[in-house]
Coordinates of C-alpha atoms in Angstrom, one line a residue:
M1274 CA -9.8 -22.2 29.6
T1275 CA -10.8 -20.3 32.7
A1276 CA -9.3 -16.8 32.7
S1277 CA -7.2 -15.4 35.6
D1278 CA -4.3 -13.0 35.9
A1279 CA -2.0 -16.1 36.3
T1280 CA -3.4 -17.6 33.1
C1281 CA -2.7 -14.4 31.2
E1282 CA 0.9 -14.3 32.6
S1283 CA 1.3 -17.9 31.5
F1284 CA 0.2 -17.0 28.0
A1285 CA 2.5 -14.0 27.8
D1286 CA 5.4 -16.0 29.0
H1287 CA 4.6 -18.8 26.5
F1288 CA 4.4 -16.4 23.6
R1289 CA 7.6 -14.6 24.5
S1290 CA 9.6 -17.8 25.3
K1291 CA 8.5 -19.4 22.0
I1292 CA 9.8 -16.4 19.9
N1293 CA 13.0 -16.2 22.0
A1294 CA 13.6 -19.9 21.5
I1295 CA 13.1 -19.7 17.7
R1296 CA 15.4 -16.7 17.4
S1297 CA 18.1 -18.2 19.6
S1298 CA 18.1 -21.5 17.6
L1299 CA 18.5 -19.6 14.4
L1300 CA 21.0 -17.0 15.6
T1301 CA 23.9 -19.4 15.2
Q1302 CA 23.0 -19.9 11.5
V1303 CA 22.7 -16.2 10.6
D1304 CA 25.2 -14.8 8.3
F1305 CA 23.2 -12.0 6.7
D1306 CA 24.7 -9.6 4.2
F1307 CA 22.5 -6.5 4.3
N1308 CA 24.2 -5.0 1.2
E1309 CA 23.6 -8.1 -0.9
S1310 CA 20.0 -8.1 0.1
I1311 CA 19.5 -4.5 -0.8
A1312 CA 21.3 -4.7 -4.2
L1313 CA 18.8 -7.3 -5.4
Y1314 CA 15.9 -4.9 -4.9
L1315 CA 17.4 -1.4 -5.4
S1316 CA 14.5 0.7 -6.9
E1317 CA 15.1 3.6 -9.2
E1318 CA 12.0 5.4 -7.8
T1319 CA 11.9 6.5 -4.1
L1320 CA 9.2 7.3 -1.6
E1321 CA 10.7 9.9 0.7
S1322 CA 7.6 11.7 2.1
F1323 CA 3.9 11.1 2.6
V1324 CA 1.2 13.1 1.1
L1325 CA -0.8 14.9 3.8
V1326 CA -4.5 14.0 3.9
D1327 CA -7.3 16.4 3.5
A1328 CA -10.7 16.1 5.2
V1329 CA -12.3 14.3 2.3
A1330 CA -9.6 11.6 2.1
L1331 CA -9.6 11.2 5.9
G1332 CA -13.4 10.8 5.9
R1333 CA -13.2 8.2 3.2
V1334 CA -10.7 6.1 5.2
F1335 CA -12.5 6.6 8.4
S1336 CA -15.8 5.3 7.0
Q1337 CA -14.0 2.1 5.7
L1338 CA -12.7 1.1 9.1
K1339 CA -14.7 -1.4 11.1
P1340 CA -15.9 0.0 14.5
T1341 CA -14.0 -2.5 16.5
T1342 CA -13.1 -1.3 20.0
C1343 CA -9.8 -2.1 21.8
L1344 CA -9.4 -2.0 25.6
L1345 CA -7.0 0.9 25.1
D1346 CA -9.6 3.0 23.3
P1347 CA -10.8 5.9 25.5
I1348 CA -14.3 5.7 24.0
P1349 CA -16.2 3.0 21.9
S1350 CA -15.3 3.2 18.2
S1351 CA -18.9 3.2 17.3
L1352 CA -19.4 6.4 19.3
L1353 CA -16.4 8.0 17.7
K1354 CA -17.8 7.1 14.2
T1355 CA -21.2 8.6 15.2
Y1356 CA -19.7 11.9 16.2
Y1357 CA -16.9 11.9 13.7
D1358 CA -17.7 15.4 12.4
S1359 CA -17.0 16.9 15.9
F1360 CA -13.6 15.3 16.0
E1361 CA -12.5 15.6 12.4
P1362 CA -10.1 18.6 12.7
E1363 CA -8.3 17.0 15.7
L1364 CA -8.1 13.6 14.0
Q1365 CA -6.7 15.2 10.8
N1366 CA -4.0 17.0 12.9
I1367 CA -3.0 13.8 14.6
V1368 CA -2.7 11.9 11.3
N1369 CA -0.8 14.7 9.4
Y1370 CA 1.6 15.4 12.3
S1371 CA 2.5 11.7 12.3
L1372 CA 3.0 11.7 8.5
Q1373 CA 4.9 14.9 8.4
T1374 CA 7.3 14.2 11.3
G1375 CA 7.8 10.5 10.7
V1376 CA 6.8 9.6 14.2
F1377 CA 4.2 7.0 15.0
P1378 CA 2.5 8.0 18.3
S1379 CA 3.8 5.9 21.3
A1380 CA 0.3 5.7 22.7
F1381 CA -0.6 3.5 19.8
K1382 CA 2.3 1.1 20.1
T1383 CA 0.8 -1.1 22.8
A1384 CA -1.2 -4.2 21.7
V1385 CA -3.7 -6.1 23.7
V1386 CA -3.1 -9.7 22.8
R1387 CA -6.0 -12.2 22.9
P1388 CA -5.0 -15.9 22.6
L1389 CA -7.0 -17.5 19.8
L1390 CA -7.4 -21.3 19.5
K1391 CA -6.0 -22.3 16.1
K1392 CA -8.7 -24.9 15.5
S1393 CA -11.9 -25.7 17.4
N1394 CA -11.0 -29.3 17.9
L1395 CA -7.6 -28.7 19.6
D1396 CA -7.0 -29.1 23.3
P1397 CA -7.8 -25.7 24.9
N1398 CA -5.4 -26.5 27.8
N1399 CA -2.4 -26.7 25.6
L1400 CA -0.9 -23.3 25.1
N1401 CA 0.8 -24.4 21.9
N1402 CA -2.6 -24.6 20.3
Y1403 CA -3.1 -20.8 20.5
R1404 CA -2.0 -17.9 18.3
P1405 CA -1.5 -14.4 19.6
V1406 CA -3.9 -11.9 17.9
S1407 CA -3.2 -8.3 18.5
N1408 CA -6.0 -5.8 19.2
L1409 CA -4.8 -2.3 18.5
P1410 CA -6.3 1.2 19.2
F1411 CA -8.8 2.3 16.6
L1412 CA -6.9 5.5 15.8
S1413 CA -3.7 3.6 15.2
K1414 CA -5.5 1.6 12.5
M1415 CA -6.7 4.8 10.9
I1416 CA -3.0 6.1 10.5
E1417 CA -1.9 2.6 9.3
K1418 CA -4.7 2.6 6.7
I1419 CA -3.6 5.9 5.3
V1420 CA 0.1 4.8 5.2
L1421 CA -1.0 1.5 3.6
I1422 CA -2.8 3.3 0.8
Q1423 CA 0.2 5.4 -0.1
L1424 CA 2.7 2.6 0.2
N1425 CA 0.5 0.3 -1.9
E1426 CA 0.3 3.0 -4.6
F1427 CA 4.1 3.3 -4.7
L1428 CA 4.6 -0.5 -4.8
N1429 CA 2.0 -1.0 -7.6
E1430 CA 3.4 1.9 -9.7
N1431 CA 6.9 0.4 -9.6
S1432 CA 5.8 -3.3 -10.0
I1433 CA 7.5 -4.3 -6.7
F1434 CA 5.0 -6.9 -5.6
E1435 CA 5.8 -10.6 -6.0
Q1436 CA 3.5 -11.8 -8.8
Y1437 CA 2.8 -15.1 -7.0
Q1438 CA 2.0 -13.6 -3.6
S1439 CA -1.8 -13.4 -3.2
G1440 CA -2.1 -12.5 0.5
F1441 CA -3.9 -9.3 1.4
R1442 CA -3.7 -7.8 -2.1
T1443 CA -6.6 -6.2 -4.0
N1444 CA -8.2 -8.5 -6.5
H1445 CA -6.2 -11.4 -5.1
S1446 CA -7.6 -14.1 -2.8
T1447 CA -7.1 -17.7 -1.6
E1448 CA -9.5 -18.7 -4.5
T1449 CA -7.5 -16.9 -7.2
A1450 CA -4.3 -18.5 -5.8
L1451 CA -5.8 -22.0 -5.8
V1452 CA -7.4 -21.6 -9.3
K1453 CA -3.9 -20.9 -10.6
I1454 CA -2.4 -24.0 -8.8
V1455 CA -5.3 -26.3 -9.7
N1456 CA -5.1 -25.2 -13.4
D1457 CA -1.3 -26.0 -13.5
I1458 CA -1.8 -29.4 -11.9
R1459 CA -4.7 -30.2 -14.2
C1460 CA -2.6 -29.2 -17.2
N1461 CA 0.2 -31.5 -15.9
L1462 CA -2.2 -34.4 -15.6
D1463 CA -3.6 -33.6 -19.0
C1464 CA 0.0 -34.2 -20.3
Q1465 CA 0.2 -37.5 -18.4
K1466 CA 2.6 -36.1 -15.8
L1467 CA 2.5 -36.4 -12.0
S1468 CA 2.5 -33.3 -9.8
V1469 CA 4.4 -33.0 -6.5
L1470 CA 2.9 -30.4 -4.2
V1471 CA 4.8 -29.2 -1.1
L1472 CA 3.1 -27.1 1.6
L1473 CA 5.7 -25.4 3.6
D1474 CA 5.0 -24.8 7.3
L1475 CA 6.5 -21.8 9.1
T1476 CA 6.5 -21.5 12.9
A1477 CA 5.2 -18.1 14.2
A1478 CA 6.4 -16.4 11.0
F1479 CA 4.8 -12.9 11.7
D1480 CA 6.2 -12.9 15.2
T1481 CA 9.9 -13.6 14.3
V1482 CA 10.4 -10.9 11.6
D1483 CA 13.6 -9.1 12.3
H1484 CA 13.1 -5.3 12.4
N1485 CA 16.7 -4.5 11.1
I1486 CA 16.3 -6.8 8.1
L1487 CA 12.8 -5.4 7.4
L1488 CA 14.0 -1.8 7.5
C1489 CA 16.9 -2.7 5.2
R1490 CA 14.5 -4.4 2.8
L1491 CA 12.3 -1.3 2.8
R1492 CA 15.4 0.9 2.1
G1493 CA 16.3 -1.3 -0.8
L1494 CA 12.8 -0.9 -2.3
G1495 CA 13.2 2.9 -2.4
I1496 CA 11.7 3.8 1.0
S1497 CA 13.7 6.7 2.4
G1498 CA 13.5 10.0 4.2
T1499 CA 10.5 10.7 6.4
V1500 CA 8.8 7.5 5.3
L1501 CA 11.6 5.3 6.4
K1502 CA 11.8 7.2 9.7
W1503 CA 8.1 6.6 10.2
F1504 CA 8.4 2.9 9.7
Y1505 CA 11.4 2.8 12.1
S1506 CA 9.2 4.6 14.6
Y1507 CA 6.2 2.2 13.9
L1508 CA 8.3 -0.9 14.4
T1509 CA 10.4 0.0 17.5
D1510 CA 9.5 0.4 21.2
R1511 CA 6.3 -1.7 20.8
R1512 CA 4.7 -3.4 23.8
F1513 CA 2.0 -6.0 24.5
Y1514 CA 0.0 -7.6 27.3
V1515 CA -2.3 -10.5 27.3
S1516 CA -6.0 -10.0 28.2
M1517 CA -8.7 -12.6 28.8
D1518 CA -12.1 -11.5 30.0
T1519 CA -11.4 -9.0 32.8
C1520 CA -7.9 -10.4 33.6
S1521 CA -4.6 -9.3 32.1
S1522 CA -0.8 -9.9 32.3
K1523 CA 2.0 -7.4 32.9
V1524 CA 3.1 -5.3 29.9
F1525 CA 6.1 -6.6 28.0
D1526 CA 8.4 -5.1 25.3
I1527 CA 8.4 -6.5 21.8
N1528 CA 11.8 -6.5 19.9
C1529 CA 10.7 -8.3 16.7
G1530 CA 7.8 -9.3 14.6
V1531 CA 4.9 -7.4 12.9
P1532 CA 1.6 -7.3 14.8
Q1533 CA -1.0 -9.9 13.8
G1534 CA -4.3 -8.1 13.6
S1535 CA -2.7 -4.8 12.4
I1536 CA -3.4 -3.3 9.0
L1537 CA 0.2 -2.8 7.9
G1538 CA 1.5 -6.2 9.3
P1539 CA 0.5 -8.4 6.4
L1540 CA 2.0 -6.0 3.7
L1541 CA 5.2 -5.6 5.7
F1542 CA 5.5 -9.4 5.9
N1543 CA 5.0 -9.8 2.2
L1544 CA 7.8 -7.3 1.6
Y1545 CA 10.0 -9.1 4.1
M1546 CA 9.5 -12.3 2.0
L1547 CA 10.2 -10.8 -1.4
P1548 CA 13.7 -12.4 -1.9
L1549 CA 12.2 -15.9 -1.5
G1550 CA 10.6 -15.8 -5.0
D1551 CA 13.9 -15.3 -6.7
I1552 CA 15.4 -18.2 -4.7
I1553 CA 12.6 -20.6 -5.8
R1554 CA 12.7 -19.3 -9.5
R1555 CA 16.4 -20.0 -9.6
H1556 CA 15.6 -23.7 -9.2
G1557 CA 12.9 -23.6 -11.9
V1558 CA 10.2 -24.7 -9.4
C1559 CA 6.6 -23.3 -9.5
F1560 CA 5.3 -21.7 -6.4
H1561 CA 2.6 -19.6 -4.8
S1562 CA 2.3 -17.8 -1.5
Y1563 CA -0.6 -16.5 0.6
A1564 CA 1.0 -14.5 3.4
D1565 CA 3.1 -17.0 5.3
D1566 CA 1.7 -20.1 3.5
T1567 CA 4.0 -21.0 0.6
Q1568 CA 3.6 -24.0 -1.6
L1569 CA 5.9 -25.4 -4.2
Y1570 CA 4.8 -27.7 -7.1
I1571 CA 6.5 -29.4 -10.0
A1572 CA 5.5 -31.6 -12.9
V1573 CA 7.2 -35.0 -12.8
S1574 CA 7.3 -38.0 -15.2
P1575 CA 6.9 -41.3 -13.4
D1576 CA 10.7 -42.1 -13.6
D1577 CA 12.0 -38.5 -13.4
E1578 CA 14.4 -38.6 -10.5
E1579 CA 16.2 -35.4 -11.5
S1580 CA 13.1 -33.2 -11.0
V1581 CA 12.5 -34.5 -7.5
N1582 CA 16.1 -33.8 -6.6
V1583 CA 15.7 -30.2 -8.0
L1584 CA 12.7 -29.8 -5.7
L1585 CA 14.5 -31.2 -2.6
N1586 CA 17.5 -28.9 -3.3
C1587 CA 15.1 -25.9 -3.6
I1588 CA 13.6 -26.8 -0.2
L1589 CA 17.1 -26.9 1.3
D1590 CA 17.9 -23.4 -0.1
I1591 CA 14.6 -22.1 1.2
K1592 CA 15.3 -23.4 4.7
S1593 CA 18.8 -21.8 4.6
W1594 CA 17.4 -18.4 3.5
M1595 CA 14.7 -18.5 6.1
A1596 CA 17.2 -19.3 8.9
E1597 CA 19.2 -16.2 7.8
N1598 CA 16.0 -14.2 8.0
F1599 CA 14.9 -15.5 11.5
L1600 CA 12.1 -17.6 10.0
Q1601 CA 11.8 -21.2 11.1
L1602 CA 10.8 -23.8 8.5
N1603 CA 9.1 -26.7 10.3
Q1604 CA 10.0 -29.8 8.3
D1605 CA 7.9 -32.1 10.6
K1606 CA 4.7 -30.2 9.6
T1607 CA 5.6 -29.5 6.0
E1608 CA 3.3 -31.7 3.9
V1609 CA 3.8 -33.4 0.5
L1610 CA 1.1 -34.6 -1.9
V1611 CA 1.9 -36.6 -5.0
I1612 CA -0.9 -36.2 -7.5
G1613 CA -1.6 -38.7 -10.3
S1614 CA -2.6 -42.3 -10.9
E1615 CA -1.8 -44.7 -8.0
D1616 CA 0.5 -47.0 -10.0
K1617 CA 2.7 -44.1 -11.0
R1618 CA 3.0 -42.4 -7.6
E1619 CA 5.1 -45.0 -5.8
F1620 CA 8.4 -44.1 -7.5
V1621 CA 8.1 -40.5 -6.5
L1622 CA 7.0 -41.2 -3.0
S1623 CA 10.1 -43.4 -2.4
K1624 CA 12.2 -40.3 -3.0
L1625 CA 10.4 -38.2 -0.4
K1626 CA 10.7 -40.4 2.7
N1627 CA 12.1 -37.6 4.9
Y1628 CA 8.9 -35.6 4.5
K1629 CA 5.3 -36.1 5.6
T1630 CA 3.5 -37.5 2.6
S1631 CA -0.3 -37.9 2.6
Q1632 CA -3.2 -39.0 0.5
S1633 CA -4.8 -35.6 1.0
V1634 CA -3.9 -32.2 2.4
R1635 CA -5.8 -29.1 3.5
N1636 CA -4.6 -26.3 1.3
L1637 CA -5.9 -22.8 2.2
G1638 CA -9.1 -24.3 3.4
V1639 CA -9.6 -26.7 0.5
I1640 CA -8.8 -30.5 0.6
F1641 CA -6.6 -31.6 -2.2
D1642 CA -6.4 -35.4 -2.8
S1643 CA -3.8 -37.5 -4.6
E1644 CA -6.4 -38.5 -7.3
F1645 CA -7.4 -34.8 -7.8
N1646 CA -11.1 -35.6 -8.0
F1647 CA -12.1 -33.3 -5.0
I1648 CA -14.3 -36.1 -3.5
P1649 CA -12.8 -35.5 0.0
Q1650 CA -13.5 -31.8 -0.3
I1651 CA -17.1 -32.3 -1.4
K1652 CA -17.7 -34.9 1.4
N1653 CA -16.3 -32.4 3.9
I1654 CA -18.6 -29.6 2.7
T1655 CA -21.7 -31.8 2.8
K1656 CA -20.9 -33.3 6.2
T1657 CA -20.3 -29.9 7.8
G1658 CA -23.2 -28.3 5.9
F1659 CA -25.7 -30.9 7.0
Y1660 CA -24.5 -30.7 10.6
H1661 CA -25.2 -27.0 10.7
L1662 CA -28.5 -27.5 8.7
K1663 CA -29.8 -29.9 11.4
N1664 CA -29.1 -27.3 14.1
I1665 CA -30.9 -24.6 12.1
A1666 CA -33.9 -26.9 11.5
R1667 CA -34.3 -27.3 15.3
V1668 CA -34.7 -23.6 15.9
R1669 CA -36.5 -22.8 12.6
P1670 CA -40.0 -22.7 14.2
F1671 CA -38.8 -19.8 16.4
L1672 CA -37.2 -17.8 13.6
S1673 CA -38.5 -15.4 10.9
L1674 CA -37.9 -16.1 7.3
A1675 CA -35.3 -13.3 7.1
S1676 CA -33.4 -14.4 10.1
T1677 CA -33.3 -18.0 8.8
E1678 CA -32.0 -16.8 5.5
V1679 CA -29.2 -15.0 7.2
L1680 CA -28.2 -18.3 8.9
M1681 CA -28.4 -20.2 5.6
H1682 CA -26.1 -17.8 3.9
A1683 CA -23.7 -17.8 6.9
F1684 CA -23.5 -21.6 7.4
I1685 CA -24.6 -23.2 4.0
S1686 CA -24.2 -20.9 1.0
S1687 CA -20.8 -19.6 2.2
R1688 CA -19.5 -23.2 2.3
L1689 CA -21.0 -24.0 -1.1
D1690 CA -19.4 -20.9 -2.6
Y1691 CA -16.0 -21.0 -1.0
C1692 CA -13.4 -21.7 -3.7
N1693 CA -16.1 -23.4 -5.8
A1694 CA -14.3 -22.3 -9.0
L1695 CA -12.0 -25.3 -8.3
L1696 CA -14.9 -27.6 -9.0
S1697 CA -15.2 -26.5 -12.7
G1698 CA -15.7 -29.3 -15.1
L1699 CA -16.6 -32.0 -12.6
P1700 CA -19.4 -34.4 -13.5
R1701 CA -22.9 -33.6 -12.3
K1702 CA -22.9 -36.8 -10.3
R1703 CA -19.8 -35.7 -8.4
I1704 CA -21.4 -32.4 -7.2
S1705 CA -24.9 -34.0 -6.7
N1706 CA -24.4 -34.1 -2.9
L1707 CA -23.7 -30.3 -2.9
Q1708 CA -26.9 -29.8 -4.8
L1709 CA -28.7 -32.1 -2.2
L1710 CA -27.4 -29.9 0.6
Q1711 CA -28.6 -26.7 -1.2
N1712 CA -32.0 -28.3 -1.8
S1713 CA -32.3 -29.3 1.9
A1714 CA -31.4 -25.8 2.9
A1715 CA -34.1 -24.4 0.7
R1716 CA -36.7 -26.8 2.2
V1717 CA -35.8 -25.9 5.8
L1718 CA -35.9 -22.2 4.9
T1719 CA -39.3 -22.3 3.2
R1720 CA -40.6 -25.1 5.5
T1721 CA -41.7 -27.3 2.6
R1722 CA -41.8 -31.1 2.6
G1723 CA -39.5 -33.5 0.8
R1724 CA -42.1 -34.7 -1.6
E1725 CA -42.5 -31.2 -3.2
H1726 CA -40.6 -30.5 -6.3
I1727 CA -37.4 -28.4 -5.6
T1728 CA -37.1 -26.4 -8.8
P1729 CA -40.0 -23.9 -8.0
I1730 CA -38.6 -23.5 -4.5
L1731 CA -35.1 -22.6 -5.7
K1732 CA -36.6 -20.3 -8.3
S1733 CA -38.7 -18.5 -5.7
L1734 CA -35.7 -17.9 -3.5
H1735 CA -33.6 -16.8 -6.5
W1736 CA -30.9 -19.4 -5.6
L1737 CA -28.8 -20.5 -8.5
P1738 CA -28.2 -24.3 -8.5
V1739 CA -24.7 -25.4 -7.5
K1740 CA -23.5 -26.0 -11.1
F1741 CA -24.5 -22.5 -12.1
R1742 CA -22.9 -21.0 -9.0
I1743 CA -19.6 -22.6 -10.1
D1744 CA -20.0 -21.2 -13.6
F1745 CA -20.9 -17.8 -12.2
K1746 CA -17.6 -17.7 -10.2
I1747 CA -15.5 -18.8 -13.2
L1748 CA -17.1 -16.3 -15.5
L1749 CA -16.6 -13.5 -12.9
L1750 CA -12.9 -14.3 -12.8
V1751 CA -12.6 -14.4 -16.6
Y1752 CA -14.4 -11.0 -16.8
K1753 CA -11.9 -9.5 -14.3
C1754 CA -9.0 -10.9 -16.2
F1755 CA -10.4 -9.8 -19.6
Y1756 CA -10.7 -6.2 -18.4
G1757 CA -7.4 -6.1 -16.5
I1758 CA -8.6 -6.1 -12.9
G1759 CA -7.7 -9.8 -12.2
P1760 CA -4.4 -11.1 -10.9
S1761 CA -1.7 -11.2 -13.6
Y1762 CA -1.1 -14.9 -13.1
L1763 CA -4.7 -15.6 -14.2
S1764 CA -4.9 -12.9 -16.8
N1765 CA -1.8 -14.5 -18.5
M1766 CA -3.8 -17.7 -19.0
I1767 CA -6.4 -16.2 -21.3
L1768 CA -5.7 -15.0 -24.8
R1769 CA -8.0 -12.7 -26.8
Y1770 CA -9.1 -14.2 -30.1
E1771 CA -7.7 -12.2 -33.0
P1772 CA -8.7 -13.6 -36.4
S1773 CA -6.1 -13.4 -39.2
R1774 CA -8.5 -11.5 -41.4
S1775 CA -11.5 -9.2 -40.8
L1776 CA -14.4 -11.4 -39.8
R1777 CA -17.8 -10.9 -38.1
S1778 CA -16.3 -12.2 -34.9
S1779 CA -13.6 -9.5 -34.9
G1780 CA -13.9 -7.2 -31.8
T1781 CA -16.7 -9.3 -30.1
G1782 CA -14.6 -10.1 -27.0
L1783 CA -14.0 -13.8 -27.7
L1784 CA -11.1 -15.8 -26.2
V1785 CA -8.9 -18.5 -27.6
V1786 CA -9.9 -21.9 -26.4
P1787 CA -6.6 -24.0 -26.1
K1788 CA -6.4 -27.6 -27.3
V1789 CA -6.4 -30.2 -24.6
R1790 CA -6.2 -34.0 -24.5
T1791 CA -8.5 -35.2 -21.7
K1792 CA -12.0 -34.3 -20.6
T1793 CA -11.3 -35.1 -16.9
Y1794 CA -8.4 -32.7 -16.5
G1795 CA -7.7 -30.7 -19.6
E1796 CA -11.3 -29.5 -20.2
A1797 CA -11.7 -28.9 -16.4
S1798 CA -8.7 -26.5 -16.3
F1799 CA -9.4 -22.8 -15.9
S1800 CA -7.4 -22.0 -19.1
Y1801 CA -9.9 -24.1 -21.1
Y1802 CA -13.1 -24.1 -19.2
G1803 CA -13.1 -20.3 -18.6
P1804 CA -12.7 -19.2 -22.3
R1805 CA -15.1 -21.9 -23.5
L1806 CA -17.8 -20.7 -21.0
W1807 CA -17.0 -17.0 -21.8
N1808 CA -17.4 -17.5 -25.5
S1809 CA -20.9 -19.0 -25.0
L1810 CA -22.1 -15.7 -23.4
P1811 CA -24.1 -13.2 -25.4
E1812 CA -21.9 -10.4 -26.7
S1813 CA -23.9 -7.7 -24.8
L1814 CA -23.1 -9.6 -21.5
R1815 CA -19.3 -9.9 -22.3
A1816 CA -19.3 -6.1 -23.0
A1817 CA -20.8 -5.1 -19.6
E1818 CA -19.3 -1.8 -18.4
T1819 CA -18.5 -2.6 -14.8
V1820 CA -18.1 -5.7 -12.6
H1821 CA -21.3 -4.7 -10.7
V1822 CA -23.3 -4.6 -14.0
F1823 CA -21.7 -7.8 -15.2
K1824 CA -22.6 -9.7 -12.0
G1825 CA -26.3 -8.5 -12.2
R1826 CA -26.7 -9.5 -15.9
L1827 CA -24.8 -12.7 -15.5
K1828 CA -27.0 -13.9 -12.6
T1829 CA -30.1 -13.1 -14.6
Y1830 CA -28.7 -14.9 -17.7
L1831 CA -27.7 -18.1 -15.7
F1832 CA -31.0 -17.9 -13.7
N1833 CA -33.0 -18.0 -17.0
L1834 CA -30.7 -20.8 -18.2
A1835 CA -31.2 -22.9 -15.1
F1836 CA -34.9 -22.5 -14.8
S1837 CA -36.0 -22.4 -18.5

C-alpha cells in the first residue's frame, strides 16, 4: 500500500472506529461489579512502593534492551547505548524520579503506530487485515522493564499468575503450552476417548482493555500506594499517531487498551484476564492461554452428550464475562476441532453446528488435524522449507559458507525446530520428509551432489538428524522440569522414581514411566516418552549442574549416538 498522509489518516480512523464500535456494542451488556471482582483476588501481601535502582541494576537492564529506535527518540538508540556511561547519572535520575513519585513521564506516552499486515497472503488494500503495532520511545521501555521486573517478582512470590497462561512468562512458551495440550489429547486417545478442541478468537483484545477495570484488578491483587499511582499515570492520557514511511496522521487520544509493542502491555493483559481461569474451571473444562489466544478442550466418549453441553455452557459464560470486561468473542472465527477416529466424530460434530468445525486448525503456529497424526503440519514445514531452500540455492554461488549457514538456520532449521517436541513418538517414516529437507539443506550449504552419502556431510556440519533434534528438545524440557525451572503444568507430569527399599537405583535421578495402552498415542505422550527417554541417559548427564552444561553434554551424547 502506497503511503501518504491521507493513508495514515485512514488507518488512524479505522483503528479508532473499530475500537469504538466494539466498546459501544458491548456497553449495553456491561453490568460490572468492581467489588465482586476484587474480592476474588484480594491478596494478603501488598506492593506499595518500588525499589529505587542503583547504577548496577540500571546498567543490567539497559544492556538487555534491544537498540530499536522510535521516531520520537531524540537520538538513535544505538548511539545512546554506545555512550551510556556519559548519560548514566541522568538516566538513573529519570527512572528513580518516576518510581518515587508514581508519575510516568508524559513525553513517553505517545506511541507511533505502524500498521502491520496480519498475514503475508492477505489483501494489503483491506484495512481490516492490519494490526496496530506501537513503537515507543526507547527510554519509556527502560522504565517499563524495571517496573516489569519488580512486578513479576511480587506476582511470583505470591503465586498470583494463572498456571495455564503461558504468554510472555519466563520458562513458558508456545511450545510448552502445546506440549501440555498435545499430551492431554494423546492421553485421551490412549483411553479411547475423543477430544474436542475449541480455539477462541478475540477481536482487538489488547486494544479494548478497560483502564478502570484493569486498575481495580491491580488493586485487588495487592497493588497500592505509589505503585498503583504509577500504573494510573502509565495508562491514562496516552496518545498515538500512525506513521508510514515519511508520512503520518494527526495525533489522537487513547482512552482504553494496553499498547501492543510495549514491555508491560502483555503482562497487564494477562492480569486483566485472570478471572477467566476460574470461570472455565467452574465448568470442569481444560484450558490453556497464550496472551489473548485461549483454547478449551475436553475428553468425550462417542455418545457423551452431557460433556459437549458442559463445553457449550462454558463458552456462553466466557462470552458473557468477556462482554462485561469489554472483550469481544468472535464466534464466527472461533474454531472447533474434534479429534479421534472418523467413525466416532460424527455424533459430536452434530452437536457443534453453530460453530466453525474443521478437519484441521492452526494452533499457535502448528497445524492440528482431526486424526492427530501431524501429517498436515509436516507437509506444511517441508513445502515452505523447500520453497525457501530453492531460493537460497539460486544465490548460493554468490554467498560465503558462513552467510549461507545463517540463511539455513533462519529459514530451514528454525522451521524444523519450532515446536518439534510435539512430534515425539512419531514413526521414522512420518518424519522422513523433514529429514529429506535437512539433507537437502546440508547439500546446498556444502555444495555437494545428491549421489554423495549424507551422513558424513551432516556429521561435518555438526547437525543432529531430525529424530535426535526432537529427542533433544524433549530431554531439555524434562531437565528443566526435573530441576524446577520448567512450567508447573509440565513439571506435574513427571514423577521421580522412589524405590520402596534402598536399591542401587536410589538417588540416580530416574523418573516413573507410567503405564499406557497404545504405541501410537500413549507412548508418544510427553508424560511417557519424556521419562522413558530421560531414564536412558547416563547418570552423569542427568546430574548436569546447569541448563547450559546439560545442553552441551546432551548434544555430544546424541551426536555420538546418531553417528556411531
